[in-house]
C-alpha positions as semicolon CSV with decimal commas, in nm:
position;residue;x (nm);y (nm);z (nm)
1;X;-9,591;0,741;-4,116
2;X;-9,268;0,941;-3,987
3;X;-9,249;1,011;-3,633
4;X;-9,314;1,366;-3,487
5;X;-8,960;1,413;-3,395
6;X;-8,841;1,331;-3,746
7;X;-9,059;1,609;-3,907
8;X;-8,994;1,869;-3,646
9;X;-8,667;1,903;-3,455
10;X;-8,688;1,923;-3,084
11;X;-8,647;2,301;-3,057
12;X;-8,935;2,372;-3,309
13;X;-9,148;2,124;-3,126
14;X;-9,087;2,291;-2,764
15;X;-9,148;2,625;-2,933
16;X;-9,489;2,537;-3,065
17;X;-9,576;2,372;-2,704
18;X;-9,471;2,701;-2,570
19;X;-9,692;2,893;-2,787
20;X;-9,999;2,679;-2,698
21;X;-9,918;2,727;-2,337
22;X;-9,881;3,103;-2,365
23;X;-10,231;3,116;-2,514
24;X;-10,340;2,919;-2,215
25;X;-10,188;3,168;-1,970
26;X;-10,315;3,479;-2,161
27;X;-10,678;3,305;-2,131
28;X;-10,642;3,240;-1,780
29;X;-10,515;3,594;-1,681
30;X;-10,820;3,720;-1,870
31;X;-11,058;3,473;-1,675
32;X;-10,870;3,609;-1,374
33;X;-10,997;3,917;-1,392
34;X;-11,335;3,848;-1,531
35;X;-11,403;3,501;-1,370
36;X;-11,165;3,272;-1,150
37;X;-10,783;3,237;-1,073
38;X;-10,789;2,828;-1,057
39;X;-10,621;2,747;-1,398
40;X;-10,338;3,030;-1,336
41;X;-10,167;2,801;-1,079
42;X;-10,091;2,547;-1,339
43;X;-10,048;2,723;-1,642
44;X;-9,785;2,999;-1,555
45;X;-9,533;2,676;-1,404
46;X;-9,596;2,517;-1,744
47;X;-9,517;2,829;-1,944
48;X;-9,167;2,885;-1,741
49;X;-9,077;2,525;-1,777
50;X;-9,129;2,539;-2,157
51;X;-8,891;2,829;-2,173
52;X;-8,635;2,683;-1,986
53;X;-8,649;2,364;-2,204
54;X;-8,609;2,601;-2,508
55;X;-8,305;2,768;-2,338
56;X;-8,142;2,425;-2,280
57;X;-8,206;2,284;-2,614
58;X;-8,078;2,603;-2,767
59;X;-7,749;2,540;-2,586
60;X;-7,720;2,202;-2,706
61;X;-7,794;2,272;-3,041
62;X;-7,531;2,147;-3,296
63;X;-7,269;2,398;-3,415
64;X;-7,105;2,375;-3,759
65;X;-6,796;2,555;-3,822
66;X;-6,739;2,709;-4,129
67;X;-6,390;2,862;-4,249
68;X;-6,380;3,131;-4,487
69;X;-6,013;3,165;-4,625
70;X;-5,787;3,313;-4,877
71;X;-5,453;3,214;-5,003
72;X;-5,212;3,449;-5,157
73;X;-4,855;3,367;-5,267
74;X;-4,573;3,609;-5,301
75;X;-4,295;3,481;-5,602
76;X;-4,155;3,824;-5,652
77;X;-3,973;4,107;-5,461
78;X;-4,261;4,338;-5,523
79;X;-4,502;4,086;-5,394
80;X;-4,300;4,031;-5,087
81;X;-4,275;4,407;-5,014
82;X;-4,647;4,471;-5,038
83;X;-4,731;4,157;-4,808
84;X;-4,445;4,220;-4,553
85;X;-4,556;4,206;-4,208
86;X;-4,410;4,391;-3,919
87;X;-4,439;4,112;-3,675
88;X;-4,318;3,753;-3,746
89;X;-4,357;3,426;-3,523
90;X;-4,170;3,125;-3,656
91;X;-4,026;2,798;-3,537
92;X;-3,667;2,696;-3,550
93;X;-3,602;2,321;-3,579
94;X;-3,303;2,140;-3,453
95;X;-3,026;2,207;-3,739
96;X;-2,966;1,928;-3,990
97;X;-2,741;2,000;-4,281
98;X;-2,806;1,868;-4,611
99;X;-2,659;1,903;-4,960
100;X;-2,360;2,049;-4,772
101;X;-2,029;1,818;-4,832
102;X;-1,847;2,008;-4,554
103;X;-2,123;2,047;-4,295
104;X;-2,244;1,680;-4,336
105;X;-1,907;1,563;-4,230
106;X;-1,911;1,765;-3,911
107;X;-1,966;1,557;-3,582
108;X;-2,232;1,688;-3,322
109;X;-1,978;1,836;-3,112
110;X;-1,820;2,044;-3,402
111;X;-2,190;2,143;-3,502
112;X;-2,245;2,281;-3,157
113;X;-1,904;2,425;-3,140
114;X;-1,979;2,615;-3,445
115;X;-2,311;2,717;-3,342
116;X;-2,142;2,847;-3,029
117;X;-1,885;3,046;-3,203
118;X;-2,166;3,172;-3,458
119;X;-1,973;3,026;-3,756
120;X;-2,245;3,028;-3,997
121;X;-2,025;2,944;-4,279
122;X;-1,897;2,625;-4,146
123;X;-2,264;2,524;-4,061
124;X;-2,354;2,644;-4,433
125;X;-2,721;2,740;-4,309
126;X;-2,857;2,791;-4,648
127;X;-2,777;2,411;-4,719
128;X;-2,960;2,293;-4,417
129;X;-3,327;2,220;-4,278
130;X;-3,323;2,613;-4,188
131;X;-3,328;2,747;-4,523
132;X;-3,708;2,759;-4,503
133;X;-3,675;2,960;-4,197
134;X;-3,438;3,215;-4,365
135;X;-3,670;3,250;-4,663
136;X;-3,955;3,314;-4,416
137;X;-3,801;3,594;-4,235
138;X;-3,636;3,749;-4,544
139;X;-3,968;3,776;-4,712
140;X;-4,076;4,015;-4,477
141;X;-3,732;4,214;-4,451
142;X;-3,915;4,521;-4,609
143;X;-4,138;4,564;-4,305
144;X;-4,017;4,338;-4,019
145;X;-3,949;4,501;-3,675
146;X;-4,010;4,221;-3,426
147;X;-3,937;3,844;-3,485
148;X;-4,016;3,572;-3,229
149;X;-3,792;3,251;-3,263
150;X;-3,995;2,942;-3,113
151;X;-3,727;2,690;-3,033
152;X;-3,698;2,347;-2,841
153;X;-3,513;2,278;-2,518
154;X;-3,291;1,982;-2,439
155;X;-3,428;1,692;-2,312
156;X;-3,286;1,349;-2,167
157;X;-3,353;1,200;-2,522
158;X;-3,354;1,492;-2,760
159;X;-3,137;1,793;-2,851
160;X;-3,301;2,128;-2,850
161;X;-3,276;2,388;-3,120
162;X;-3,221;2,685;-2,916
163;X;-2,837;2,663;-2,923
164;X;-2,847;2,722;-3,302
165;X;-3,058;3,049;-3,279
166;X;-2,778;3,279;-3,204
167;X;-2,570;3,153;-3,524
168;X;-2,887;3,200;-3,728
169;X;-2,947;3,555;-3,625
170;X;-2,582;3,629;-3,692
171;X;-2,632;3,510;-4,052
172;X;-2,968;3,690;-4,108
173;X;-2,788;4,019;-3,981
174;X;-2,471;4,006;-4,173
175;X;-2,557;3,810;-4,497
176;X;-2,927;3,905;-4,544
177;X;-2,937;4,239;-4,386
178;X;-3,216;4,171;-4,145
179;X;-3,240;4,468;-3,897
180;X;-3,528;4,393;-3,646
181;X;-3,551;4,304;-3,283
182;X;-3,526;3,915;-3,219
183;X;-3,702;3,725;-2,946
184;X;-3,566;3,401;-2,853
185;X;-3,395;3,184;-2,602
186;X;-3,532;2,959;-2,310
187;X;-3,837;3,184;-2,261
188;X;-3,960;3,106;-2,627
189;X;-3,870;2,725;-2,623
190;X;-4,091;2,448;-2,601
191;X;-3,977;2,109;-2,407
192;X;-3,965;1,835;-2,668
193;X;-4,172;1,589;-2,469
194;X;-4,525;1,439;-2,502
195;X;-4,693;1,554;-2,805
196;X;-5,023;1,642;-2,594
197;X;-4,815;1,863;-2,384
198;X;-4,610;2,051;-2,671
199;X;-4,942;2,116;-2,841
200;X;-5,074;2,290;-2,526
201;X;-4,746;2,478;-2,404
202;X;-4,730;2,618;-2,771
203;X;-5,077;2,743;-2,782
204;X;-5,010;2,910;-2,454
205;X;-4,678;3,044;-2,573
206;X;-4,844;3,192;-2,869
207;X;-5,112;3,353;-2,670
208;X;-4,838;3,525;-2,460
209;X;-4,640;3,653;-2,768
210;X;-4,961;3,780;-2,893
211;X;-4,997;3,996;-2,577
212;X;-4,631;4,066;-2,577
213;X;-4,697;4,194;-2,947
214;X;-4,995;4,421;-2,840
215;X;-4,770;4,580;-2,588
216;X;-4,524;4,684;-2,861
217;X;-4,816;4,861;-3,048
218;X;-4,865;4,565;-3,297
219;X;-5,237;4,473;-3,381
220;X;-5,348;4,132;-3,500
221;X;-5,322;4,255;-3,868
222;X;-4,958;4,322;-3,802
223;X;-4,851;3,972;-3,697
224;X;-4,815;3,658;-3,886
225;X;-4,716;3,316;-3,758
226;X;-4,522;3,092;-3,967
227;X;-4,581;2,696;-3,923
228;X;-4,369;2,559;-4,173
229;X;-4,123;2,418;-3,911
230;X;-4,171;2,247;-3,586
231;X;-4,316;1,918;-3,513
232;X;-4,709;1,843;-3,591
233;X;-4,797;1,914;-3,225
234;X;-4,635;2,250;-3,247
235;X;-4,810;2,337;-3,550
236;X;-5,132;2,257;-3,416
237;X;-5,085;2,453;-3,104
238;X;-4,982;2,745;-3,350
239;X;-5,281;2,699;-3,578
240;X;-5,535;2,706;-3,288
241;X;-5,380;3,003;-3,123
242;X;-5,437;3,188;-3,458
243;X;-5,837;3,135;-3,484
244;X;-5,917;3,496;-3,486
245;X;-5,995;3,699;-3,792
246;X;-5,690;3,897;-3,835
247;X;-5,417;3,628;-3,708
248;X;-5,279;3,506;-4,030
249;X;-5,052;3,207;-4,094
250;X;-4,775;3,158;-4,340
251;X;-4,589;2,859;-4,475
252;X;-4,289;2,825;-4,705
253;X;-4,414;2,653;-5,040
254;X;-4,224;2,507;-5,338
255;X;-4,313;2,312;-5,646
256;X;-4,284;1,945;-5,694
257;X;-4,133;1,719;-5,951
258;X;-4,308;1,393;-6,081
259;X;-4,171;1,195;-5,819
260;X;-4,320;1,420;-5,558
261;X;-3,961;1,554;-5,484
262;X;-3,944;1,950;-5,422
263;X;-3,809;2,162;-5,672
264;X;-3,742;2,518;-5,783
265;X;-3,730;2,817;-5,559
266;X;-3,916;2,859;-5,202
267;X;-4,168;3,120;-5,185
268;X;-4,407;3,209;-4,884
269;X;-4,770;3,114;-4,887
270;X;-5,025;3,371;-4,666
271;X;-5,332;3,212;-4,525
272;X;-5,591;3,424;-4,419
273;X;-5,906;3,270;-4,241
274;X;-6,201;3,336;-4,043
275;X;-6,408;3,069;-3,868
276;X;-6,780;3,118;-3,859
277;X;-6,997;2,909;-3,607
278;X;-7,340;2,828;-3,715
279;X;-7,606;2,651;-3,523
280;X;-7,802;2,367;-3,661
281;X;-8,136;2,324;-3,530
């Protein structure tokens, strides 16, 4: 024979007991008016205790989180225009050239010098790891008014990406016709330290950016957060900060060949999601 708690969950069992005690209380009150008071002293405290037990069990009940989400891609200019947002939050990683014969030969000092002088042609940004950032920002050019660039600061071991933000903005304005307000620099930079700290600091920074966006008159539906760049802890912090109904995220996607290598044009992928918390027993 199965045990009683295997058939009934604890909350239902306590509710049954509470119902029995409630009946006892009613009967006792009836007896008080018509016969005697003796059992009332015991039945009322039992009833109160059972209500407290129900409350505690309910608080500690298991909660399941279901996520209702939809994914939309924009592969044409018309689709990008239709889905463009007013505000964009995006990670800017440390510049690294690839498939660029000139830029790949530059020393670290010459890269930094070109960044300081805003020489985007020498850095060949579209043939670097910043290409997805460029695509992400340009995909919102039809409506974009506010763009936050989250970079990284220098540490003793690692160079930060903040120094490449000015040259990136110069390229976007002059070559891509992006005419929006950029918010960047040390105020929006994460120290590249411990992963746990990076996640926490990214989360807090995102919350501050949401508040700043609200002060500009932006609603949650007007903002989108791009999690293509950044390291895993930054991405985790960004996604956790977006767990609200209208705070969407995006990433820059592509297609892959038979060897899992990226191929073909880049395109934005928009993800809308809404977490739902359900109480289980």
